[in-house]
C-alpha atoms as one frame of an Amber mdcrd trajectory, in Angstrom:
protein
  11.197 -50.380  17.740   9.162 -48.823  20.590   5.576 -49.553  20.422   2.448
 -46.802  21.535  -0.793 -47.120  21.948  -3.394 -45.147  22.225  -5.907 -47.174
  24.223  -8.541 -44.387  24.975  -9.389 -41.905  22.726 -11.987 -39.922  23.522
  -9.384 -39.658  26.831  -8.221 -35.998  25.942  -5.263 -35.911  28.232  -3.645
 -39.088  27.583  -2.671 -40.687  24.517  -1.321 -43.733  26.802   2.379 -43.363
  26.095   4.325 -41.592  28.212   5.920 -40.071  26.076   3.437 -37.033  25.148
   4.614 -33.468  25.623   4.917 -31.228  28.257   1.865 -29.543  29.419   4.656
 -25.735  27.760   5.035 -27.182  24.660   3.228 -26.817  21.628   2.637 -26.824
  17.789   3.123 -23.728  15.630  -0.258 -22.887  14.507  -1.147 -23.133  10.908
  -3.535 -20.143   9.277  -5.586 -22.583   6.379  -6.091 -25.014   9.347  -8.493
 -25.173  12.107  -8.136 -27.671  14.329 -10.977 -30.164  14.919  -9.762 -32.951
  16.989  -6.796 -33.932  18.318  -5.986 -37.293  17.257  -3.379 -38.580  18.878
  -1.806 -36.063  20.932   1.853 -34.243  21.092   3.423 -37.456  21.592   7.916
 -37.729  21.816   9.609 -40.254  19.694  12.051 -41.878  21.794  13.745 -44.767
  19.243  14.036 -44.032  15.155  11.941 -46.563  14.591   8.599 -46.061  16.171
   4.700 -47.582  15.145   1.448 -45.858  16.903  -1.779 -47.024  17.116  -4.568
 -45.185  16.610  -8.595 -45.054  16.430 -11.281 -42.331  15.425 -13.859 -42.015
  17.575 -17.292 -42.540  16.009 -18.365 -39.544  16.496 -15.696 -37.560  14.835
 -16.132 -40.145  11.495 -19.873 -39.228  11.033 -18.918 -35.825  12.107 -16.581
 -35.943   9.183 -18.413 -37.461   6.150 -22.026 -35.803   7.311 -20.353 -33.070
   5.946 -18.007 -31.833   2.846 -15.977 -34.755   3.794 -12.925 -33.187   1.089
 -12.951 -29.833   3.562 -11.285 -31.739   6.595  -7.935 -33.794   6.476  -5.969
 -35.961   8.778  -2.496 -33.991   9.120   0.596 -36.066  10.196   2.758 -33.488
  11.843   7.172 -33.592  12.901   9.089 -30.714  14.869  12.568 -30.955  16.748
  13.198 -29.724  20.025  15.338 -27.922  20.745  14.457 -25.619  23.742  12.126
 -24.407  25.814  11.669 -19.964  24.783  11.379 -21.333  21.137   8.278 -24.287
  22.496   7.096 -21.691  24.029   6.810 -20.297  20.932   4.998 -22.885  19.568
   7.181 -25.575  17.464   7.418 -25.694  13.392   7.505 -28.656  11.477  10.751
 -30.330  10.446  11.868 -33.239   8.778  14.478 -36.375  10.318  16.692 -37.280
   7.611  15.733 -40.578   5.081  12.519 -39.743   6.774   9.259 -42.343   5.741
   5.909 -42.532   7.402   3.163 -45.316   6.583  -0.630 -46.057   7.680  -0.694
 -49.813   7.480   1.244 -50.688   5.075   0.035 -47.665   2.832   3.321 -44.688
   2.657   2.097 -41.941   2.975   3.510 -39.058   0.875   5.667 -36.532   1.850
   6.119 -32.326   0.792   8.349 -32.391  -1.734  10.190 -29.460  -1.739  13.922
 -29.567  -0.602  16.464 -27.140   0.326  19.990 -27.598   0.503  21.652 -28.089
   3.163  25.239 -26.852   2.320  27.318 -27.562  -1.067  26.173 -30.978  -1.533
  23.340 -32.736   0.559  19.556 -31.638   0.575  15.925 -32.291   3.060  13.500
 -32.504   3.088  11.106 -29.351   3.757   9.007 -29.496   7.593   5.774 -29.263
   6.383   1.764 -31.157   7.945   1.514 -34.556   6.188  -1.575 -35.417   4.472
  -2.157 -38.469   5.459  -6.271 -38.727   4.215  -7.044 -41.220   1.887  -4.346
 -43.999   3.620  -5.740 -43.662   6.917  -9.145 -46.459   7.924 -12.679 -44.127
   8.554 -14.644 -46.296  10.216 -14.801 -45.535  13.320 -12.949 -47.615  16.672
 -10.529 -49.743  13.826  -7.410 -49.806  14.517  -4.806 -47.513  12.855  -0.916
 -48.073  12.930   1.504 -45.511  12.155   4.769 -46.715  11.236   7.871 -43.524
  11.607  11.414 -44.606  10.909  14.220 -42.064  10.326  17.640 -41.077   9.642
  19.328 -41.859  13.477  21.279 -38.345  15.241  20.974 -36.335  18.129  18.427
 -35.131  17.439  14.958 -35.249  19.859  11.612 -35.583  17.297   7.778 -35.545
  18.073   4.710 -36.453  16.734   0.973 -35.571  16.513  -2.141 -35.961  14.425
  -4.894 -33.734  14.403  -8.716 -33.621  11.935  -8.291 -30.236  10.675 -10.709
 -28.190   8.382  -9.677 -26.347   5.246  -9.917 -23.033   5.774 -10.706 -20.848
   2.577  -9.127 -17.524   1.879 -12.070 -15.636   1.887 -12.587 -17.506   5.164
  -9.965 -14.994   5.995 -10.712 -12.246   4.928 -13.999 -12.510   6.779 -12.041
 -12.756  10.557 -11.022 -10.044   9.051 -13.353  -8.132   9.815 -14.238  -9.132
  13.127 -10.554  -7.668  14.700  -9.738  -4.602  15.143  -9.179  -2.013  11.655
  -7.401   0.893  11.530  -9.805   4.085  12.269 -11.187   6.579   8.960  -9.665
  10.226  11.359  -6.095   7.762  11.622  -5.946   7.464   7.694  -7.011  11.122
   7.694  -4.758  12.007  10.254  -2.025  10.777   7.463  -2.807  12.186   4.675
  -2.811  15.705   6.292   0.542  15.411   7.204   1.873  14.300   3.902   1.281
  18.289   3.280   2.156  19.733   6.465   5.211  18.215   5.967   5.871  19.438
   2.865   4.967  23.128   3.427   8.676  23.580   3.908  10.333  22.599   1.706
  10.540  23.963  -2.612   9.010  21.024  -3.383   5.531  20.933  -1.142   2.879
  18.713  -2.054  -0.476  19.878  -2.988  -2.322  16.622  -3.915  -2.753  13.854
  -3.395  -3.295  10.232  -6.096  -5.147   8.088  -3.901  -4.777   4.535  -5.383
  -8.353   2.166  -4.804  -6.894  -0.750  -7.391  -5.252  -3.686  -5.310  -1.645
  -3.535  -6.539  -1.530  -6.870  -6.626  -4.195  -7.334  -9.258  -4.392  -4.223
 -10.560  -8.233  -3.985 -10.432 -10.004  -2.374  -7.605 -10.171  -3.974  -4.595
 -13.057  -4.688  -2.492 -10.793  -5.076   1.317  -8.542  -2.314   1.285  -5.631
  -3.453   4.371  -1.718  -3.648   4.859   0.314  -4.554   8.165   0.074  -1.967
  11.072   3.633  -2.486  11.388   2.922  -0.829   7.550   3.758   3.087   6.953
   2.775   4.124   3.487  -1.251   4.930   3.037  -1.658   3.254   0.977  -2.913
  -0.697   0.783  -3.510  -4.167  -0.735  -6.309  -5.945  -1.397  -6.391  -9.429
   1.172  -8.717 -11.588  -0.684  -5.828 -11.006  -3.276  -3.127 -10.905  -1.089
  -4.001 -13.887   0.956  -4.277 -16.551  -2.497  -0.616 -15.007  -3.543   0.126
 -16.747  -0.099  -1.504 -19.809   0.408   1.245 -20.337  -2.763   3.733 -18.556
  -2.024   4.211 -18.048   1.366   6.697 -14.750   1.462   4.275 -12.342   3.717
   5.650  -9.132   2.304   4.476  -5.843   1.857   3.701  -5.604  -2.322   4.300
  -1.929  -1.679   7.086  -1.233   0.889   8.329  -4.982   0.816   8.829  -5.620
   4.623   7.618  -9.162   6.666   3.488  -8.939   6.583   2.078 -11.899   8.565
  -1.521 -12.504   7.784  -1.999 -11.635  12.305  -0.947  -8.117  11.739  -3.024
  -6.914   8.818  -5.734  -4.176   9.291  -8.969  -3.361   7.186  -8.411  -0.111
   6.353 -11.879   1.565   7.898 -11.520   5.094   5.892 -10.545   2.809   1.873
 -13.264   0.794   3.145 -15.340   3.568   2.929 -14.172   5.285  -0.168 -14.552
   1.829  -2.137 -18.224   2.303  -1.063 -18.748   5.082  -1.263 -22.395   5.168
  -4.398 -20.454   7.925  -6.183 -17.209   6.676  -6.468 -17.921   3.334  -8.197
 -16.435   3.582 -11.023 -13.098   5.176  -9.320  -9.701   3.843  -9.372  -8.243
   7.132  -7.983  -8.797   9.778  -5.540  -7.247  13.092  -5.790  -6.756  14.826
  -2.737  -6.695  18.671  -2.953
């Protein structure tokens, strides 16, 4: 059994091990969490049974307890290392077969989702592991993580971070800090609908622009769509983010194409219409 000790938790460059990640490797960021501090820097696991020791610095323990503790987590993440190309984009969570993790003598509860491998076997779905409740939150007290899994030919790595949990409302607010879809762009797209059909027998003479969200069937508050979407209609940012926190599908509810959070844009024109005093109770806008 390999034994790795984090001798200096305040040293953000080393975890006291020769197994640390090469500098070009990183874990893929998680949308609903912000990393506050790396307790254990990304570390390559050299055997299928290892112990890693770590301590929590005094200032980080106080940081959590002086705020609402339930807003923070201690997360363990495990990934498989495949090649440099995929790692440059951020490695994703991946659990080896037969994985078990203990902090001290207490077992970590692993995500229970499973998916099939062929017709017979299944494996645990890789995801962040919340170990907050079983870690000793005493400054500079040594905690020990014990990792065990079924031996194979693959290479795995582990990290542990203090993270803050982000609400859907926080993510909506962050959209206001990103580039928005210009008013004139949407107006031009609407005008093109009329022009596009002028040469057909079924020319469009009016366009019904919905101000309600296709998810909630209620008026939108923050209208968004992907910068890859070709349609004019939008959906409500909060409703979309909340639905994907549960299902993580990230498909546009209108065109059903991929619609990741990072590609969402607030539509300035529809946002303007939704907040116009004369349209306060409107669910649709007829454009002639």
